[in-house]
mmCIF file of C-alpha atoms and ligand atoms in Angstrom:
data_model
loop_
_atom_site.group_PDB
_atom_site.id
_atom_site.type_symbol
_atom_site.label_atom_id
_atom_site.label_comp_id
_atom_site.label_asym_id
_atom_site.label_seq_id
_atom_site.Cartn_x
_atom_site.Cartn_y
_atom_site.Cartn_z
ATOM 1 C CA MET A 1 0.000 0.000 0.000
ATOM 2 C CA GLY A 2 1.337 3.424 -0.892
ATOM 3 C CA GLN A 3 1.370 5.724 2.102
ATOM 4 C CA VAL A 4 1.061 9.487 2.000
ATOM 5 C CA GLN A 5 4.402 10.846 3.120
ATOM 6 C CA ASN A 6 5.047 14.313 4.480
ATOM 7 C CA ARG A 7 5.948 16.749 1.740
ATOM 8 C CA ALA A 8 9.171 18.720 2.040
ATOM 9 C CA GLU A 9 7.300 21.910 2.982
ATOM 10 C CA ASP A 10 5.436 20.050 5.722
ATOM 11 C CA GLN A 11 8.744 18.828 7.121
ATOM 12 C CA GLN A 12 10.069 22.406 7.176
ATOM 13 C CA LYS A 13 7.027 23.592 9.153
ATOM 14 C CA ILE A 14 7.098 20.642 11.537
ATOM 15 C CA TYR A 15 10.822 20.961 12.278
ATOM 16 C CA GLN A 16 10.624 24.734 12.735
ATOM 17 C CA ARG A 17 8.450 23.882 15.766
ATOM 18 C CA TRP A 18 10.731 21.043 16.889
ATOM 19 C CA ALA A 19 14.037 22.945 16.638
ATOM 20 C CA PRO A 20 13.942 24.700 20.068
ATOM 21 C CA VAL A 21 13.033 21.538 22.032
ATOM 22 C CA TYR A 22 14.349 18.698 19.859
ATOM 23 C CA ASP A 23 17.546 18.007 21.799
ATOM 24 C CA ARG A 24 15.793 17.824 25.159
ATOM 25 C CA VAL A 25 13.258 15.309 23.843
ATOM 26 C CA TYR A 26 15.446 13.130 21.618
ATOM 27 C CA ARG A 27 19.086 13.279 22.758
ATOM 28 C CA GLY A 28 18.773 10.310 25.128
ATOM 29 C CA ILE A 29 16.420 8.197 23.017
ATOM 30 C CA LEU A 30 18.565 8.451 19.889
ATOM 31 C CA ARG A 31 22.030 8.357 21.521
ATOM 32 C CA ASP A 32 22.706 4.652 20.941
ATOM 33 C CA GLY A 33 21.641 4.908 17.291
ATOM 34 C CA HIS A 34 23.762 8.027 16.792
ATOM 35 C CA ARG A 35 26.864 6.509 18.392
ATOM 36 C CA THR A 36 26.506 3.256 16.462
ATOM 37 C CA LEU A 37 25.968 5.023 13.150
ATOM 38 C CA ALA A 38 28.899 7.406 13.672
ATOM 39 C CA ARG A 39 31.216 4.517 14.643
ATOM 40 C CA LEU A 40 30.277 2.517 11.524
ATOM 41 C CA ALA A 41 30.619 5.603 9.320
ATOM 42 C CA ALA A 42 34.098 6.338 10.681
ATOM 43 C CA GLY A 43 35.081 2.741 9.884
ATOM 44 C CA ALA A 44 33.925 3.172 6.287
ATOM 45 C CA GLY A 45 35.814 6.349 5.393
ATOM 46 C CA THR A 46 36.860 9.922 6.076
ATOM 47 C CA ASP A 47 34.599 12.063 3.867
ATOM 48 C CA ILE A 48 31.154 11.755 5.384
ATOM 49 C CA LEU A 49 27.863 13.286 4.230
ATOM 50 C CA GLU A 50 25.089 13.381 6.822
ATOM 51 C CA ILE A 51 21.605 13.801 5.345
ATOM 52 C CA GLY A 52 18.964 15.333 7.645
ATOM 53 C CA VAL A 53 21.623 16.466 10.101
ATOM 54 C CA GLY A 54 18.943 18.226 12.159
ATOM 55 C CA THR A 55 20.292 19.986 15.262
ATOM 56 C CA GLY A 56 23.576 18.104 14.864
ATOM 57 C CA LEU A 57 23.118 15.648 17.736
ATOM 58 C CA MET A 58 25.372 13.096 16.025
ATOM 59 C CA LEU A 59 28.204 15.429 15.002
ATOM 60 C CA SER A 60 30.303 15.113 18.168
ATOM 61 C CA TYR A 61 30.421 11.304 17.808
ATOM 62 C CA TYR A 62 32.471 11.342 14.595
ATOM 63 C CA PRO A 63 36.233 11.161 15.128
ATOM 64 C CA ARG A 64 38.095 14.454 14.700
ATOM 65 C CA ARG A 65 40.061 13.046 11.748
ATOM 66 C CA SER A 66 36.864 12.776 9.692
ATOM 67 C CA ARG A 67 35.541 15.484 7.347
ATOM 68 C CA VAL A 68 31.801 15.875 7.789
ATOM 69 C CA THR A 69 29.277 17.727 5.627
ATOM 70 C CA GLY A 70 25.705 18.017 6.910
ATOM 71 C CA ILE A 71 22.547 18.976 5.040
ATOM 72 C CA ASP A 72 18.952 19.454 6.161
ATOM 73 C CA ILE A 73 15.801 20.849 4.639
ATOM 74 C CA SER A 74 15.021 22.884 7.776
ATOM 75 C CA GLU A 75 16.962 26.112 8.221
ATOM 76 C CA HIS A 76 15.827 26.186 11.866
ATOM 77 C CA MET A 77 17.338 22.756 12.603
ATOM 78 C CA ILE A 78 20.549 23.664 10.716
ATOM 79 C CA ALA A 79 20.825 26.884 12.757
ATOM 80 C CA LYS A 80 20.883 24.760 15.924
ATOM 81 C CA ALA A 81 23.545 22.503 14.405
ATOM 82 C CA ARG A 82 25.692 25.549 13.543
ATOM 83 C CA GLU A 83 25.453 26.775 17.150
ATOM 84 C CA LYS A 84 26.599 23.356 18.382
ATOM 85 C CA VAL A 85 29.556 23.232 15.996
ATOM 86 C CA ALA A 86 30.723 26.682 17.156
ATOM 87 C CA ARG A 87 30.098 26.044 20.878
ATOM 88 C CA HIS A 88 31.898 22.672 20.960
ATOM 89 C CA LYS A 89 34.560 23.590 18.377
ATOM 90 C CA LEU A 90 33.682 20.655 16.126
ATOM 91 C CA PHE A 91 36.290 21.519 13.492
ATOM 92 C CA HIS A 92 35.792 18.193 11.699
ATOM 93 C CA VAL A 93 32.406 19.534 10.534
ATOM 94 C CA ARG A 94 33.356 21.318 7.312
ATOM 95 C CA GLN A 95 29.977 22.603 6.126
ATOM 96 C CA LEU A 96 26.294 22.653 7.072
ATOM 97 C CA GLN A 97 23.835 23.566 4.346
ATOM 98 C CA VAL A 98 20.109 23.823 3.832
ATOM 99 C CA MET A 99 19.399 21.301 1.084
ATOM 100 C CA ASP A 100 16.759 18.781 0.028
ATOM 101 C CA ALA A 101 17.813 15.119 0.081
ATOM 102 C CA HIS A 102 16.044 14.644 -3.272
ATOM 103 C CA ALA A 103 18.494 16.982 -5.054
ATOM 104 C CA LEU A 104 21.993 17.040 -3.588
ATOM 105 C CA ALA A 105 24.182 19.902 -4.816
ATOM 106 C CA PHE A 106 27.388 17.835 -4.754
ATOM 107 C CA GLU A 107 29.542 16.384 -7.508
ATOM 108 C CA ASP A 108 29.344 12.669 -8.289
ATOM 109 C CA ARG A 109 31.662 10.520 -6.121
ATOM 110 C CA SER A 110 32.325 13.185 -3.471
ATOM 111 C CA PHE A 111 31.979 11.088 -0.289
ATOM 112 C CA ASP A 112 33.153 7.779 1.229
ATOM 113 C CA VAL A 113 30.025 7.423 3.343
ATOM 114 C CA VAL A 114 26.514 8.843 3.337
ATOM 115 C CA CYS A 115 24.666 8.689 6.677
ATOM 116 C CA LEU A 116 20.916 9.050 7.104
ATOM 117 C CA PRO A 117 20.101 9.197 10.819
ATOM 118 C CA PHE A 118 16.359 8.996 11.493
ATOM 119 C CA VAL A 119 15.354 10.639 8.223
ATOM 120 C CA ILE A 120 14.784 8.131 5.374
ATOM 121 C CA THR A 121 11.243 7.322 6.576
ATOM 122 C CA LEU A 122 10.284 11.020 6.413
ATOM 123 C CA ILE A 123 11.455 11.727 2.886
ATOM 124 C CA PRO A 124 8.581 11.869 0.373
ATOM 125 C CA GLU A 125 10.516 9.909 -2.292
ATOM 126 C CA PRO A 126 13.059 7.792 -0.407
ATOM 127 C CA GLU A 127 14.211 5.903 -3.512
ATOM 128 C CA ARG A 128 15.020 9.196 -5.267
ATOM 129 C CA ALA A 129 17.008 10.321 -2.215
ATOM 130 C CA LEU A 130 18.867 6.991 -2.160
ATOM 131 C CA ASP A 131 19.656 7.435 -5.882
ATOM 132 C CA GLU A 132 21.228 10.779 -4.957
ATOM 133 C CA CYS A 133 23.197 9.145 -2.115
ATOM 134 C CA ALA A 134 24.515 6.539 -4.560
ATOM 135 C CA ARG A 135 25.467 9.236 -7.067
ATOM 136 C CA VAL A 136 27.606 11.228 -4.595
ATOM 137 C CA LEU A 137 29.227 8.089 -3.162
ATOM 138 C CA ARG A 138 32.688 6.909 -4.239
ATOM 139 C CA PRO A 139 33.244 3.327 -5.476
ATOM 140 C CA GLY A 140 33.222 0.927 -2.520
ATOM 141 C CA GLY A 141 31.373 3.490 -0.415
ATOM 142 C CA GLU A 142 28.612 2.889 2.098
ATOM 143 C CA ILE A 143 25.172 4.259 2.819
ATOM 144 C CA ILE A 144 24.393 3.853 6.524
ATOM 145 C CA LEU A 145 21.004 4.650 7.963
ATOM 146 C CA ALA A 146 19.195 4.478 11.264
ATOM 147 C CA SER A 147 15.417 4.524 11.596
ATOM 148 C CA LYS A 148 12.337 2.738 12.771
ATOM 149 C CA LEU A 149 12.378 0.044 10.084
ATOM 150 C CA SER A 150 9.696 -2.596 10.257
ATOM 151 C CA ASP A 151 8.911 -5.784 8.345
ATOM 152 C CA GLY A 152 5.200 -4.982 8.727
ATOM 153 C CA ALA A 153 4.353 -8.446 10.024
ATOM 154 C CA GLY A 154 1.620 -9.425 12.466
ATOM 155 C CA LEU A 155 -0.113 -7.324 15.083
ATOM 156 C CA GLN A 156 2.799 -4.910 15.364
ATOM 157 C CA GLY A 157 2.595 -4.175 11.621
ATOM 158 C CA ALA A 158 -1.167 -3.543 11.890
ATOM 159 C CA ILE A 159 -0.674 -1.157 14.834
ATOM 160 C CA GLU A 160 2.101 0.693 12.983
ATOM 161 C CA GLU A 161 -0.234 1.245 10.002
ATOM 162 C CA ALA A 162 -3.081 2.364 12.270
ATOM 163 C CA VAL A 163 -1.095 5.023 14.118
ATOM 164 C CA ALA A 164 0.871 6.185 11.037
ATOM 165 C CA PRO A 165 -1.279 9.313 10.303
ATOM 166 C CA LEU A 166 -0.938 10.539 13.906
ATOM 167 C CA VAL A 167 2.787 9.879 14.036
ATOM 168 C CA ARG A 168 3.269 11.683 10.705
ATOM 169 C CA ARG A 169 1.773 14.877 12.110
ATOM 170 C CA VAL A 170 4.618 15.199 14.620
ATOM 171 C CA GLY A 171 7.264 14.595 11.970
ATOM 172 C CA TRP A 172 7.882 10.875 12.444
ATOM 173 C CA SER A 173 6.914 7.669 10.711
ATOM 174 C CA SER A 174 5.869 4.343 12.181
ATOM 175 C CA SER A 175 5.070 2.230 9.154
ATOM 176 C CA PHE A 176 8.067 2.458 6.825
ATOM 177 C CA ARG A 177 8.939 -0.989 5.516
ATOM 178 C CA ILE A 178 12.529 -2.233 5.528
ATOM 179 C CA ARG A 179 11.725 -3.981 2.233
ATOM 180 C CA ARG A 180 11.668 -0.631 0.481
ATOM 181 C CA ILE A 181 15.346 -0.190 1.246
ATOM 182 C CA THR A 182 16.426 -3.756 0.526
ATOM 183 C CA ASP A 183 14.550 -3.666 -2.809
ATOM 184 C CA TRP A 184 16.281 -0.403 -3.741
ATOM 185 C CA ALA A 185 19.655 -1.882 -2.732
ATOM 186 C CA GLU A 186 19.098 -4.991 -4.838
ATOM 187 C CA ARG A 187 18.163 -2.925 -7.908
ATOM 188 C CA ASN A 188 21.098 -0.537 -7.499
ATOM 189 C CA GLY A 189 24.045 -2.813 -6.813
ATOM 190 C CA PHE A 190 24.242 -2.494 -3.016
ATOM 191 C CA ASP A 191 24.358 -5.272 -0.422
ATOM 192 C CA ALA A 192 22.755 -4.911 3.003
ATOM 193 C CA VAL A 193 25.861 -6.052 4.887
ATOM 194 C CA GLN A 194 24.705 -5.363 8.461
ATOM 195 C CA ILE A 195 21.492 -4.643 10.340
ATOM 196 C CA LEU A 196 21.996 -3.781 14.019
ATOM 197 C CA PRO A 197 19.170 -3.382 16.519
ATOM 198 C CA VAL A 198 19.764 -0.382 18.789
ATOM 199 C CA PHE A 199 18.117 1.272 21.798
ATOM 200 C CA PRO A 200 15.365 0.991 22.881
ATOM 201 C CA ASN A 201 15.379 -2.799 22.672
ATOM 202 C CA GLY A 202 15.794 -2.970 18.902
ATOM 203 C CA PHE A 203 12.932 -0.532 18.237
ATOM 204 C CA PHE A 204 15.349 1.389 15.989
ATOM 205 C CA LYS A 205 17.741 -0.291 13.568
ATOM 206 C CA VAL A 206 21.010 0.739 11.977
ATOM 207 C CA MET A 207 21.546 -0.619 8.469
ATOM 208 C CA ARG A 208 24.716 -0.646 6.334
ATOM 209 C CA LEU A 209 24.487 -0.781 2.555
ATOM 210 C CA LYS A 210 27.747 -1.383 0.713
ATOM 211 C CA ARG A 211 28.204 -0.849 -2.982
ATOM 212 C CA ARG A 212 28.998 -4.082 -4.797
ATOM 213 C CA ALA A 213 32.223 -4.298 -6.797
ATOM 214 C CA PRO A 214 31.381 -3.815 -10.536
ATOM 215 C CA ASP A 215 32.095 -7.449 -11.504
ATOM 216 C CA ALA A 216 30.444 -9.058 -8.429
HETATM 217 C C1 SAM B 1 13.742 13.079 13.054
HETATM 218 S S1 SAM B 1 14.756 14.413 12.564
HETATM 219 C C2 SAM B 1 16.375 13.663 12.707
HETATM 220 C C3 SAM B 1 17.453 14.686 12.888
HETATM 221 C C4 SAM B 1 18.849 14.097 13.096
HETATM 222 N N1 SAM B 1 19.268 13.309 11.959
HETATM 223 C C5 SAM B 1 18.886 13.244 14.336
HETATM 224 O O1 SAM B 1 19.061 12.026 14.216
HETATM 225 O O2 SAM B 1 18.724 13.788 15.448
HETATM 226 C C6 SAM B 1 14.518 14.429 10.807
HETATM 227 C C7 SAM B 1 15.294 15.541 10.109
HETATM 228 O O3 SAM B 1 15.222 15.307 8.707
HETATM 229 C C8 SAM B 1 15.045 16.551 8.048
HETATM 230 N N2 SAM B 1 14.431 16.305 6.728
HETATM 231 C C9 SAM B 1 13.172 15.895 6.457
HETATM 232 N N3 SAM B 1 12.985 15.794 5.131
HETATM 233 C C10 SAM B 1 14.156 16.139 4.536
HETATM 234 C C11 SAM B 1 14.588 16.236 3.180
HETATM 235 N N4 SAM B 1 13.763 15.965 2.154
HETATM 236 N N5 SAM B 1 15.853 16.620 2.934
HETATM 237 C C12 SAM B 1 16.709 16.903 3.959
HETATM 238 N N6 SAM B 1 16.354 16.837 5.261
HETATM 239 C C13 SAM B 1 15.087 16.458 5.553
HETATM 240 C C14 SAM B 1 14.158 17.343 9.017
HETATM 241 O O4 SAM B 1 14.222 18.726 8.762
HETATM 242 C C15 SAM B 1 14.756 16.939 10.366
HETATM 243 O O5 SAM B 1 15.794 17.791 10.753
#
């Protein structure tokens, strides 16, 4: 079933409201996912693009030797991230820009890793955004994402569908199917090499997609 996703403009409005309080609400809940994602990203390369960087909660977890670029569609969330970078002297963060994940203003093959922390399920056309991630990724690069990814099975799947419209109004998603990502990966020459359950109790998952070698 196709679900109605938030449009980009809706996300901007929703996250304008979230920006002042986001860190207080989500820092603790998302910490394990953020740390795990940043650790895996650092293991996959130095030039890192973070899509939907938000208020920059994950930025301090990357090692200082990395070179991080962050983009987000919300200027209010990016403003918070800029404050954080200045306050904590996060010199490994090279640039933070307002940008839509559907149309990345970067050259092909610019990054070793593209991270999507808690954002893929909110993007109106996730496959188009993943196409963009693949375009800006170097050969052998990785796309690593964290989100509430479900297989949609059983009672849990039914509940996730039922509450989806309510959850969407506060800028989240409950019913995004993991299959959407694995199908995209299969079609586009990526392997899902790792899926890690993270806090709370596997509710969120971190997933690594690695580009297949051309002759594999
Ligand atoms: C749930 S927040 C996650 C923020 C941050 N990644 C974190 O983990 O704390 C989702 C973020 O994705 C951003 N976002 C939503 N749609 C986007 C799009 N099409 N392009 C870029 N960023 C987007 C929102 O503005 C918001 O900052």
